[in-house]
Tab-separated table of C-alpha atoms and ligand atoms in Angstrom:
chain	number	residue	atom	x	y	z
A	1	MET	CA	0.000	0.000	0.000
A	2	ALA	CA	1.264	3.465	-0.881
A	3	ILE	CA	2.407	5.599	2.022
A	4	LEU	CA	0.721	8.760	0.816
A	5	ARG	CA	-3.055	9.118	0.681
A	6	ASP	CA	-4.831	8.114	-2.543
A	7	ASP	CA	-6.081	11.666	-2.988
A	8	PHE	CA	-2.665	13.201	-2.319
A	9	LEU	CA	-2.498	16.603	-3.995
A	10	TRP	CA	0.610	16.524	-6.177
A	11	GLY	CA	1.326	19.688	-8.089
A	12	GLY	CA	3.397	22.833	-8.213
A	13	ALA	CA	3.328	26.405	-6.960
A	14	VAL	CA	3.839	29.893	-8.401
A	15	ALA	CA	2.803	33.466	-7.630
A	16	ALA	CA	1.111	35.794	-10.090
A	17	ASN	CA	3.646	38.614	-9.880
A	18	GLN	CA	6.545	36.263	-10.508
A	19	LEU	CA	5.238	34.768	-13.726
A	20	GLU	CA	2.266	36.544	-15.287
A	21	GLY	CA	3.974	39.643	-16.709
A	22	ALA	CA	1.406	41.842	-18.518
A	23	TRP	CA	1.805	44.168	-15.556
A	24	ASP	CA	-0.230	47.025	-17.025
A	25	VAL	CA	-2.442	45.082	-19.422
A	26	ASP	CA	-6.260	45.016	-19.338
A	27	GLY	CA	-6.523	47.614	-16.604
A	28	LYS	CA	-4.085	46.116	-14.103
A	29	GLY	CA	-2.634	48.557	-11.570
A	30	ASP	CA	0.935	48.513	-10.254
A	31	SER	CA	1.781	46.483	-7.194
A	32	VAL	CA	4.826	46.514	-4.915
A	33	PRO	CA	6.823	43.961	-6.956
A	34	ASP	CA	6.196	46.054	-10.080
A	35	HIS	CA	8.322	48.729	-8.382
A	36	CYS	CA	11.250	46.336	-7.838
A	37	THR	CA	14.287	46.133	-10.094
A	38	ASN	CA	16.340	42.979	-10.524
A	39	GLY	CA	19.393	42.074	-8.475
A	40	THR	CA	21.655	39.085	-7.967
A	41	HIS	CA	22.851	36.944	-5.084
A	42	THR	CA	25.426	39.626	-4.263
A	43	THR	CA	23.680	42.838	-5.405
A	44	PRO	CA	20.314	43.522	-3.761
A	45	LYS	CA	17.362	44.465	-5.911
A	46	ARG	CA	15.959	47.949	-5.386
A	47	VAL	CA	12.484	49.307	-4.890
A	48	THR	CA	11.772	52.648	-6.571
A	49	VAL	CA	8.878	55.026	-5.982
A	50	GLU	CA	9.024	56.265	-9.585
A	51	PHE	CA	9.735	53.998	-12.521
A	52	GLU	CA	13.252	54.740	-13.737
A	53	PRO	CA	13.813	54.852	-17.475
A	54	ASP	CA	16.138	52.194	-18.930
A	55	THR	CA	15.781	50.040	-15.822
A	56	LEU	CA	14.533	46.489	-15.883
A	57	TYR	CA	11.562	45.674	-13.650
A	58	PRO	CA	11.366	41.887	-14.005
A	59	SER	CA	7.728	41.459	-12.987
A	60	HIS	CA	6.607	43.633	-15.895
A	61	ASP	CA	7.095	40.829	-18.398
A	62	ALA	CA	8.175	37.912	-16.179
A	63	ILE	CA	7.573	34.749	-18.239
A	64	ASP	CA	4.408	36.139	-19.807
A	65	PHE	CA	2.198	33.446	-18.313
A	66	TYR	CA	-0.684	35.859	-18.940
A	67	HIS	CA	-0.468	34.938	-22.610
A	68	HIS	CA	0.970	31.408	-22.234
A	69	TYR	CA	-1.201	29.949	-19.497
A	70	GLU	CA	-2.972	27.427	-21.740
A	71	GLU	CA	0.299	25.918	-22.919
A	72	ASP	CA	1.693	25.938	-19.375
A	73	ILE	CA	-1.316	24.321	-17.740
A	74	ALA	CA	-1.275	21.658	-20.468
A	75	LEU	CA	2.368	20.901	-19.578
A	76	MET	CA	1.472	20.649	-15.897
A	77	ALA	CA	-1.379	18.303	-16.775
A	78	GLU	CA	1.098	16.218	-18.750
A	79	MET	CA	3.122	15.787	-15.545
A	80	GLY	CA	-0.088	14.634	-13.861
A	81	PHE	CA	-0.677	17.648	-11.594
A	82	LYS	CA	-3.713	17.339	-9.346
A	83	VAL	CA	-3.330	20.837	-7.973
A	84	PHE	CA	-1.853	24.122	-9.143
A	85	ARG	CA	-1.037	26.737	-6.537
A	86	THR	CA	-1.100	30.257	-7.895
A	87	SER	CA	-2.199	33.647	-6.613
A	88	ILE	CA	-4.616	36.247	-7.818
A	89	ASN	CA	-2.872	39.500	-8.562
A	90	TRP	CA	-4.869	41.916	-6.397
A	91	THR	CA	-4.176	44.826	-8.794
A	92	ARG	CA	-5.800	43.002	-11.715
A	93	ILE	CA	-9.048	43.025	-9.750
A	94	PHE	CA	-8.683	46.349	-7.910
A	95	PRO	CA	-5.949	48.384	-9.640
A	96	THR	CA	-5.346	50.663	-6.645
A	97	GLY	CA	-7.038	48.420	-4.088
A	98	MET	CA	-9.531	51.203	-3.348
A	99	GLU	CA	-12.032	51.124	-6.228
A	100	ASP	CA	-15.717	50.474	-5.552
A	101	GLU	CA	-16.096	48.210	-8.550
A	102	PRO	CA	-13.716	45.442	-9.648
A	103	ASN	CA	-11.975	45.417	-13.009
A	104	GLU	CA	-13.958	42.995	-15.157
A	105	LYS	CA	-11.050	42.249	-17.499
A	106	GLY	CA	-8.924	41.132	-14.560
A	107	LEU	CA	-11.683	38.867	-13.294
A	108	GLU	CA	-12.060	37.348	-16.752
A	109	PHE	CA	-8.411	36.336	-16.828
A	110	TYR	CA	-8.807	34.183	-13.709
A	111	ASP	CA	-12.126	32.793	-15.012
A	112	LYS	CA	-10.176	31.511	-17.980
A	113	LEU	CA	-7.182	30.328	-15.967
A	114	PHE	CA	-9.170	28.397	-13.353
A	115	THR	CA	-11.490	26.935	-15.987
A	116	CYS	CA	-8.451	25.779	-17.929
A	117	CYS	CA	-7.112	24.084	-14.778
A	118	LYS	CA	-10.436	22.369	-14.144
A	119	ASP	CA	-10.647	21.216	-17.770
A	120	HIS	CA	-7.364	19.427	-17.182
A	121	GLY	CA	-8.546	17.917	-13.901
A	122	ILE	CA	-6.333	20.280	-11.884
A	123	GLU	CA	-7.634	21.851	-8.686
A	124	PRO	CA	-6.560	25.486	-8.222
A	125	LEU	CA	-5.118	26.362	-4.817
A	126	VAL	CA	-5.301	30.127	-4.610
A	127	THR	CA	-3.193	32.468	-2.516
A	128	ILE	CA	-5.256	35.600	-2.043
A	129	SER	CA	-2.269	37.827	-1.340
A	130	HIS	CA	1.180	36.687	-2.399
A	131	TYR	CA	3.532	39.681	-2.124
A	132	GLU	CA	1.295	41.665	-4.523
A	133	LEU	CA	0.032	44.608	-2.533
A	134	PRO	CA	-1.387	47.458	-4.648
A	135	TYR	CA	1.306	50.131	-4.631
A	136	ALA	CA	-1.324	52.842	-4.187
A	137	LEU	CA	-2.007	51.401	-0.716
A	138	VAL	CA	1.665	51.815	0.132
A	139	GLU	CA	1.571	55.440	-0.931
A	140	LYS	CA	-1.649	56.278	0.870
A	141	TYR	CA	-1.546	54.163	4.040
A	142	ASN	CA	2.036	52.934	4.437
A	143	GLY	CA	0.850	49.468	3.433
A	144	TRP	CA	-0.519	47.158	6.098
A	145	TYR	CA	0.344	49.643	8.837
A	146	GLY	CA	-2.915	51.308	7.837
A	147	ARG	CA	-5.900	49.620	9.461
A	148	GLU	CA	-7.945	50.680	6.417
A	149	LEU	CA	-6.344	47.824	4.492
A	150	ILE	CA	-8.470	45.301	6.375
A	151	ASP	CA	-11.601	46.635	4.637
A	152	TYR	CA	-9.933	46.840	1.245
A	153	TYR	CA	-8.697	43.271	1.581
A	154	MET	CA	-12.188	42.114	2.554
A	155	ASN	CA	-13.741	43.886	-0.465
A	156	TYR	CA	-11.292	42.036	-2.644
A	157	CYS	CA	-11.985	38.692	-0.928
A	158	LYS	CA	-15.734	39.073	-1.259
A	159	VAL	CA	-15.438	39.697	-4.990
A	160	ILE	CA	-13.117	36.793	-5.729
A	161	PHE	CA	-14.936	34.337	-3.441
A	162	GLU	CA	-18.232	35.011	-5.175
A	163	ARG	CA	-16.773	35.038	-8.656
A	164	TYR	CA	-14.759	31.811	-8.334
A	165	LYS	CA	-16.908	29.894	-5.869
A	166	ASP	CA	-17.557	27.116	-8.369
A	167	LEU	CA	-13.966	26.889	-9.567
A	168	VAL	CA	-11.841	27.237	-6.439
A	169	LYS	CA	-12.152	25.284	-3.223
A	170	TYR	CA	-8.743	25.759	-1.562
A	171	TRP	CA	-7.663	29.257	-0.466
A	172	LEU	CA	-4.671	30.643	1.436
A	173	THR	CA	-5.173	34.055	3.008
A	174	PHE	CA	-1.601	35.447	2.964
A	175	ASN	CA	1.595	34.027	1.572
A	176	GLU	CA	4.258	33.610	4.255
A	177	ILE	CA	2.460	35.870	6.688
A	178	ASN	CA	5.344	35.459	9.143
A	179	ALA	CA	7.592	37.394	6.754
A	180	GLY	CA	6.274	40.352	8.734
A	181	THR	CA	8.111	39.150	11.831
A	182	MET	CA	11.384	39.770	9.997
A	183	PRO	CA	12.896	42.915	8.464
A	184	MET	CA	12.839	41.425	4.953
A	185	GLY	CA	9.041	41.188	5.093
A	186	THR	CA	8.775	44.963	5.157
A	187	VAL	CA	8.819	45.383	1.391
A	188	LEU	CA	6.939	42.508	-0.169
A	189	SER	CA	4.720	41.314	2.630
A	190	LEU	CA	3.755	44.415	4.625
A	191	GLY	CA	4.457	47.170	2.103
A	192	THR	CA	5.386	49.557	4.926
A	193	ILE	CA	7.734	51.440	2.625
A	194	GLN	CA	5.858	54.674	1.987
A	195	GLY	CA	8.143	57.011	0.024
A	196	TYR	CA	11.115	54.634	0.138
A	197	SER	CA	13.442	54.159	-2.814
A	198	GLY	CA	16.603	52.120	-2.416
A	199	PRO	CA	17.970	48.608	-1.927
A	200	VAL	CA	15.453	46.245	-0.351
A	201	THR	CA	18.103	45.239	2.172
A	202	GLU	CA	18.454	48.800	3.490
A	203	VAL	CA	14.862	49.648	4.315
A	204	PRO	CA	14.963	50.995	7.886
A	205	ASP	CA	13.606	48.318	10.197
A	206	GLU	CA	10.842	49.368	12.564
A	207	PRO	CA	9.703	46.320	14.552
A	208	CYS	CA	6.774	48.193	16.120
A	209	VAL	CA	5.452	49.094	12.673
A	210	ARG	CA	5.854	45.497	11.541
A	211	LEU	CA	4.051	44.064	14.559
A	212	GLN	CA	1.141	46.489	14.206
A	213	ALA	CA	0.888	45.831	10.465
A	214	LEU	CA	0.904	42.108	11.199
A	215	HIS	CA	-1.989	42.531	13.589
A	216	HIS	CA	-3.978	44.065	10.735
A	217	GLN	CA	-3.108	41.089	8.547
A	218	PHE	CA	-4.198	38.675	11.293
A	219	VAL	CA	-7.563	40.400	11.581
A	220	ALA	CA	-7.954	40.497	7.781
A	221	SER	CA	-7.052	36.831	7.493
A	222	ALA	CA	-9.491	35.813	10.236
A	223	LEU	CA	-12.277	37.928	8.766
A	224	ALA	CA	-11.761	36.292	5.374
A	225	VAL	CA	-11.835	32.811	6.894
A	226	LYS	CA	-14.935	33.600	8.955
A	227	TYR	CA	-16.716	35.109	5.962
A	228	ALA	CA	-15.832	32.120	3.791
A	229	HIS	CA	-17.010	29.628	6.405
A	230	GLU	CA	-20.313	31.460	6.787
A	231	ASN	CA	-21.013	31.919	3.092
A	232	TYR	CA	-19.143	29.174	1.250
A	233	PRO	CA	-19.084	26.078	3.421
A	234	GLN	CA	-17.445	24.130	0.606
A	235	PHE	CA	-14.274	26.244	0.869
A	236	LYS	CA	-11.179	25.048	2.703
A	237	MET	CA	-9.231	27.964	4.141
A	238	GLY	CA	-5.533	27.723	4.927
A	239	ASN	CA	-2.718	29.851	6.286
A	240	MET	CA	0.785	29.924	4.846
A	241	ILE	CA	4.031	30.178	6.801
A	242	CYS	CA	7.606	30.572	5.611
A	243	PHE	CA	8.992	27.909	7.903
A	244	ILE	CA	12.550	28.721	8.880
A	245	THR	CA	13.592	25.633	10.766
A	246	SER	CA	16.398	26.416	13.154
A	247	TYR	CA	18.511	24.262	15.423
A	248	PRO	CA	20.549	25.319	18.436
A	249	LEU	CA	24.157	25.604	17.239
A	250	THR	CA	25.357	23.674	20.287
A	251	CYS	CA	23.755	21.813	23.196
A	252	LYS	CA	24.590	24.685	25.530
A	253	PRO	CA	21.366	25.448	27.409
A	254	GLU	CA	21.774	29.120	26.452
A	255	ASP	CA	21.679	28.159	22.780
A	256	ILE	CA	18.647	25.908	23.287
A	257	LEU	CA	16.739	28.741	24.920
A	258	GLU	CA	17.814	31.239	22.283
A	259	ASN	CA	16.596	28.894	19.563
A	260	GLN	CA	13.281	28.399	21.305
A	261	ALA	CA	12.766	32.154	21.340
A	262	LYS	CA	13.765	32.366	17.680
A	263	MET	CA	11.385	29.577	16.667
A	264	ARG	CA	8.561	31.273	18.538
A	265	GLU	CA	9.060	34.707	17.053
A	266	THR	CA	9.826	33.551	13.529
A	267	ASN	CA	7.652	30.500	13.030
A	268	TRP	CA	5.034	30.017	15.736
A	269	TYR	CA	3.851	33.548	16.521
A	270	CYS	CA	1.729	33.900	13.389
A	271	SER	CA	0.384	30.385	13.120
A	272	ASP	CA	-0.512	30.265	16.806
A	273	VAL	CA	-2.816	33.193	16.060
A	274	GLN	CA	-4.168	31.746	12.824
A	275	VAL	CA	-4.677	28.183	14.031
A	276	ARG	CA	-5.483	28.667	17.729
A	277	GLY	CA	-7.269	31.968	17.317
A	278	GLU	CA	-5.401	33.949	19.925
A	279	TYR	CA	-2.029	35.494	20.604
A	280	PRO	CA	0.242	33.045	22.416
A	281	ALA	CA	1.363	33.615	26.017
A	282	TYR	CA	4.893	34.502	24.848
A	283	ALA	CA	3.602	37.341	22.588
A	284	GLN	CA	3.935	39.858	25.408
A	285	ALA	CA	7.622	38.963	25.829
A	286	ILE	CA	8.190	39.646	22.117
A	287	TRP	CA	6.300	42.944	22.333
A	288	ASP	CA	8.260	43.981	25.436
A	289	LYS	CA	11.538	43.264	23.683
A	290	TYR	CA	10.658	45.929	21.106
A	291	GLY	CA	8.725	48.270	23.415
A	292	PHE	CA	5.627	47.577	21.323
A	293	GLU	CA	2.092	48.319	22.459
A	294	LEU	CA	-0.555	46.598	20.400
A	295	LYS	CA	-3.348	48.824	19.118
A	296	ALA	CA	-6.369	46.571	18.815
A	297	GLU	CA	-10.002	47.540	18.335
A	298	GLU	CA	-12.928	46.125	20.207
A	299	GLY	CA	-13.912	42.873	18.621
A	300	ASP	CA	-10.498	42.096	17.119
A	301	PHE	CA	-9.855	39.242	19.522
A	302	ASP	CA	-13.285	37.714	18.853
A	303	ILE	CA	-12.574	37.869	15.140
A	304	LEU	CA	-9.273	36.050	15.620
A	305	LYS	CA	-11.138	33.337	17.537
A	306	GLU	CA	-13.841	33.005	14.906
A	307	GLY	CA	-11.543	32.893	11.896
A	308	THR	CA	-9.213	29.974	12.508
A	309	VAL	CA	-7.929	28.085	9.480
A	310	ASP	CA	-8.874	24.586	8.308
A	311	PHE	CA	-5.435	23.517	7.199
A	312	TYR	CA	-1.862	24.647	7.664
A	313	THR	CA	0.499	25.194	4.751
A	314	PHE	CA	4.118	26.243	4.641
A	315	SER	CA	7.195	26.720	2.526
A	316	TYR	CA	10.331	24.809	3.378
A	317	TYR	CA	13.640	25.284	1.603
A	318	MET	CA	16.383	25.133	4.185
A	319	SER	CA	17.340	25.263	7.835
A	320	ASN	CA	19.917	27.134	9.845
A	321	CYS	CA	21.379	27.417	13.332
A	322	VAL	CA	20.955	29.791	16.229
A	323	ALA	CA	23.324	30.621	19.106
A	324	LYS	CA	23.168	32.961	22.047
A	325	ASN	CA	26.485	34.662	21.337
A	326	PRO	CA	27.106	33.930	17.695
A	327	ASP	CA	30.629	34.159	16.471
A	328	ALA	CA	29.894	31.421	13.930
A	329	GLU	CA	29.685	32.015	10.195
A	330	GLN	CA	26.416	33.291	8.713
A	331	ALA	CA	24.432	31.319	6.138
A	332	ASP	CA	22.116	32.922	3.566
A	333	GLY	CA	18.459	32.193	3.229
A	334	ASN	CA	15.088	33.337	2.087
A	335	ILE	CA	13.839	36.187	4.215
A	336	VAL	CA	16.132	35.429	7.096
A	337	ALA	CA	19.709	34.349	7.488
A	338	GLY	CA	21.077	32.240	10.324
A	339	LEU	CA	24.272	30.476	11.285
A	340	LYS	CA	25.978	27.822	9.201
A	341	ASN	CA	25.369	24.200	10.028
A	342	PRO	CA	28.602	22.220	9.559
A	343	TYR	CA	26.630	19.097	8.633
A	344	LEU	CA	24.779	20.604	5.687
A	345	GLU	CA	25.612	21.657	2.141
A	346	ALA	CA	24.204	24.783	0.591
A	347	SER	CA	22.763	25.816	-2.767
A	348	ASP	CA	24.538	28.311	-5.044
A	349	TRP	CA	22.578	31.001	-3.203
A	350	GLY	CA	23.817	29.784	0.175
A	351	TRP	CA	20.543	28.173	1.301
A	352	GLN	CA	21.413	25.156	3.447
A	353	ILE	CA	19.856	21.961	2.133
A	354	ASP	CA	18.251	19.851	4.845
A	355	PRO	CA	15.736	17.169	3.812
A	356	ILE	CA	15.629	15.569	7.259
A	357	GLY	CA	14.707	18.980	8.630
A	358	LEU	CA	11.490	18.739	6.616
A	359	ARG	CA	10.487	15.542	8.416
A	360	TRP	CA	11.309	17.118	11.762
A	361	THR	CA	9.359	20.239	10.843
A	362	LEU	CA	6.267	18.350	9.676
A	363	ASN	CA	6.250	16.438	12.949
A	364	GLU	CA	6.662	19.568	15.055
A	365	ILE	CA	3.836	21.394	13.302
A	366	TYR	CA	1.459	18.458	13.396
A	367	ASP	CA	2.182	17.753	17.070
A	368	ARG	CA	1.308	21.354	17.848
A	369	TYR	CA	-1.865	21.807	15.811
A	370	ARG	CA	-3.290	18.445	14.692
A	371	ILE	CA	-4.853	19.857	11.512
A	372	PRO	CA	-4.006	18.705	7.958
A	373	LEU	CA	-0.720	20.037	6.571
A	374	MET	CA	0.470	20.806	3.095
A	375	VAL	CA	3.965	21.639	1.850
A	376	VAL	CA	3.149	24.373	-0.645
A	377	GLU	CA	6.721	25.425	-1.485
A	378	ASN	CA	9.969	23.506	-1.604
A	379	GLY	CA	12.659	23.313	-4.229
A	380	LEU	CA	16.136	24.128	-5.421
A	381	GLY	CA	16.958	27.429	-7.067
A	382	ALA	CA	19.862	26.647	-9.380
A	383	PHE	CA	21.687	27.766	-12.513
A	384	ASP	CA	20.479	25.451	-15.285
A	385	LYS	CA	22.748	24.750	-18.213
A	386	LYS	CA	21.388	23.890	-21.613
A	387	GLU	CA	23.279	21.110	-23.397
A	388	GLU	CA	24.170	21.460	-27.060
A	389	ASP	CA	21.135	19.424	-28.039
A	390	GLY	CA	18.959	21.784	-25.965
A	391	SER	CA	18.280	19.351	-23.125
A	392	ILE	CA	18.512	20.396	-19.472
A	393	ASN	CA	19.813	17.641	-17.221
A	394	ASP	CA	18.933	18.969	-13.793
A	395	ASP	CA	19.974	15.952	-11.741
A	396	TYR	CA	20.804	18.232	-8.775
A	397	ARG	CA	17.146	19.320	-8.652
A	398	ILE	CA	15.901	15.743	-8.862
A	399	ASP	CA	18.264	14.815	-6.057
A	400	TYR	CA	16.985	17.668	-3.862
A	401	LEU	CA	13.322	16.878	-4.466
A	402	ARG	CA	13.751	13.123	-4.146
A	403	LYS	CA	15.323	13.483	-0.712
A	404	HIS	CA	12.649	15.887	0.492
A	405	ILE	CA	9.795	13.704	-0.751
A	406	ALA	CA	11.372	10.681	0.965
A	407	GLU	CA	11.443	12.597	4.256
A	408	MET	CA	7.874	13.772	3.716
A	409	LYS	CA	6.856	10.136	3.434
A	410	GLY	CA	8.804	9.466	6.620
A	411	ALA	CA	6.748	12.111	8.387
A	412	VAL	CA	3.531	10.494	7.161
A	413	GLU	CA	4.761	7.219	8.603
A	414	ASP	CA	5.383	9.107	11.833
A	415	GLY	CA	1.666	9.956	11.848
A	416	VAL	CA	1.444	13.348	10.131
A	417	ASP	CA	-1.715	14.072	8.118
A	418	LEU	CA	-0.252	15.451	4.887
A	419	MET	CA	-2.617	16.635	2.138
A	420	GLY	CA	-0.259	17.462	-0.666
A	421	TYR	CA	2.950	18.831	-2.080
A	422	THR	CA	3.459	21.698	-4.499
A	423	PRO	CA	7.149	22.330	-5.197
A	424	TRP	CA	7.986	25.951	-5.856
A	425	GLY	CA	8.381	27.456	-9.285
A	426	CYS	CA	7.210	24.384	-11.188
A	427	ILE	CA	7.867	26.522	-14.239
A	428	ASP	CA	10.884	28.884	-14.216
A	429	LEU	CA	9.946	32.330	-12.957
A	430	VAL	CA	11.355	35.507	-11.418
A	431	ALA	CA	12.996	34.959	-8.010
A	432	ALA	CA	11.288	36.867	-5.209
A	433	SER	CA	14.378	37.698	-3.161
A	434	THR	CA	16.690	38.769	-5.969
A	435	GLY	CA	14.447	39.369	-8.985
A	436	GLU	CA	16.577	37.022	-11.069
A	437	MET	CA	15.593	34.642	-13.842
A	438	ALA	CA	18.942	32.849	-13.504
A	439	LYS	CA	17.771	31.280	-10.244
A	440	ARG	CA	15.562	28.583	-11.701
A	441	TYR	CA	13.329	26.118	-9.884
A	442	GLY	CA	11.197	24.694	-12.672
A	443	PHE	CA	10.442	21.356	-14.235
A	444	ILE	CA	9.743	23.506	-17.289
A	445	TYR	CA	12.499	25.721	-18.634
A	446	VAL	CA	11.579	29.143	-19.990
A	447	GLU	CA	13.734	31.005	-22.502
A	448	LYS	CA	13.894	34.258	-20.586
A	449	TYR	CA	17.047	35.854	-19.254
A	450	ASP	CA	18.165	38.495	-16.796
A	451	ASP	CA	18.844	41.092	-19.461
A	452	GLY	CA	15.202	40.860	-20.502
A	453	THR	CA	15.906	38.836	-23.665
A	454	GLY	CA	14.409	35.463	-24.573
A	455	ASP	CA	11.587	34.230	-26.774
A	456	TYR	CA	9.515	32.771	-23.915
A	457	SER	CA	9.546	29.278	-25.394
A	458	ARG	CA	9.086	26.410	-22.946
A	459	LYS	CA	11.105	23.160	-22.665
A	460	ARG	CA	10.738	20.072	-20.528
A	461	LYS	CA	13.746	19.515	-18.230
A	462	LYS	CA	14.898	16.061	-17.120
A	463	SER	CA	13.112	16.676	-13.799
A	464	PHE	CA	9.831	17.028	-15.729
A	465	PHE	CA	9.873	13.352	-16.662
A	466	TRP	CA	11.089	12.326	-13.218
A	467	TYR	CA	8.289	14.220	-11.431
A	468	LYS	CA	5.692	12.773	-13.824
A	469	LYS	CA	6.743	9.296	-12.712
A	470	VAL	CA	6.692	10.285	-9.049
A	471	ILE	CA	3.119	11.491	-9.410
A	472	GLU	CA	2.052	8.437	-11.432
A	473	THR	CA	3.263	6.150	-8.650
A	474	ASN	CA	1.926	8.397	-5.855
A	475	GLY	CA	5.446	8.931	-4.606
A	476	GLU	CA	6.428	5.270	-4.533
A	477	ASP	CA	9.009	5.465	-7.318
A	478	LEU	CA	11.520	8.202	-6.538
A	479	ASP	CA	14.426	6.846	-8.620
B	30	BG6	C1	9.194	32.072	-0.849
B	30	BG6	C2	8.165	32.905	-1.567
B	30	BG6	O1	9.756	32.836	0.172
B	30	BG6	O2	10.308	31.656	-1.508
B	30	BG6	C3	8.232	32.838	-3.076
B	30	BG6	O3	6.855	32.601	-1.167
B	30	BG6	C4	9.681	32.789	-3.503
B	30	BG6	O4	7.530	33.931	-3.596
B	30	BG6	C5	10.314	31.544	-2.919
B	30	BG6	O5	9.863	32.857	-4.879
B	30	BG6	C6	11.731	31.291	-3.338
B	30	BG6	O6	12.519	32.413	-3.114
B	30	BG6	P1	13.364	33.047	-4.278
B	30	BG6	O7	13.897	34.293	-3.751
B	30	BG6	O8	14.416	32.059	-4.614
B	30	BG6	O9	12.405	33.264	-5.409
């Protein structure tokens, strides 16, 4: 008997701003990523208030999924996808986020996309907000720091829930909501960058602003879940956490305690609110550390209680180490960096590869919450080389995924209720942290390069055929 459930949701994940392109087509407004230039592993991308002439903004064209979605969904169906995780680009529906009426052309695009998925037997899994905040809300309210955003977000949710109620069953309220617990979340997740132009790594960090903005996201998320449960009982509502697994660097009790605090602030703080419906006991200690006083309105805490999620999803790419007095070497990572683990190897971008950490993480999360889990991002960003005959032999990617899937199965054997797996960037797309095309994750290669050139043609990589077989055998054959 197969280890994974018969209805295991195999698929892949993307985000609208990282692949759609067509950034100003059919009435779309500009969002935060549309204001970001491209960078590299060593040169940070920049965010600019005004669009600079002769500067590349990678989300503007991305891989032009907007005009290639039929071909791309057909390729995913060929791999056997059961689910496709994508997001709705908020600014296609409400160009500034503040309109009274939605943009019909934007709605039509997702009608077509989700119908195309369904025609291929693929279930859409939709992230409502994946780093795509309308830029006008940054300018007017300093992003999620403004409480007004809760209402704008709800207007948007109500429109998309009603419009896609027969096409979409699985929803995630915010991508990696815990990005807001870390300085890097300021730009893409919270949009608290009113008037800021400069490298994304140099945005002044204001923890009190982040924590208040996060509170507004918690209330918005809970309101959306509550509204969905009341009006669309067929919907399944999930959260989404960027899980940064960390280990104590040594067995010194000081390091153990430091890591516990790190795990709480980085990983558990947000999901404790979204799954348990209340701030955890240790929240006050975090607030005190920053001298933060929460501004909550009457009713907020009831809303949090009434809007708890049905399933828990997370991204997992890497792990790192934590020490009380670190003099150890730093490792890179998505959103947050930590200390190097001498037992692990790292990707070309310095992300430490740790498949066993995924099993440990799944167990920790399930022990804590006992609701179904889904790994909605995982994968290896790598430089892919095309052979002379045009083939792409990405054995390193297969190796990474194979080991992670094996550990996922281990966690299921440990007792975890795992719904599905959607590796990140199933088709090559723009990297969120650096804005690069060169950092590729896909099973499908896209002819698009960092200088903006490329004819957008698609090619199956070696991993495409490997993943097809994995899905066909429900994860039994990983060779
Ligand atoms: C996650 C994000 O943090 O990591 C994605 O949800 C992102 O949007 C992914 O693309 C991988 O990070 P990067 O920087 O390699 O694209």
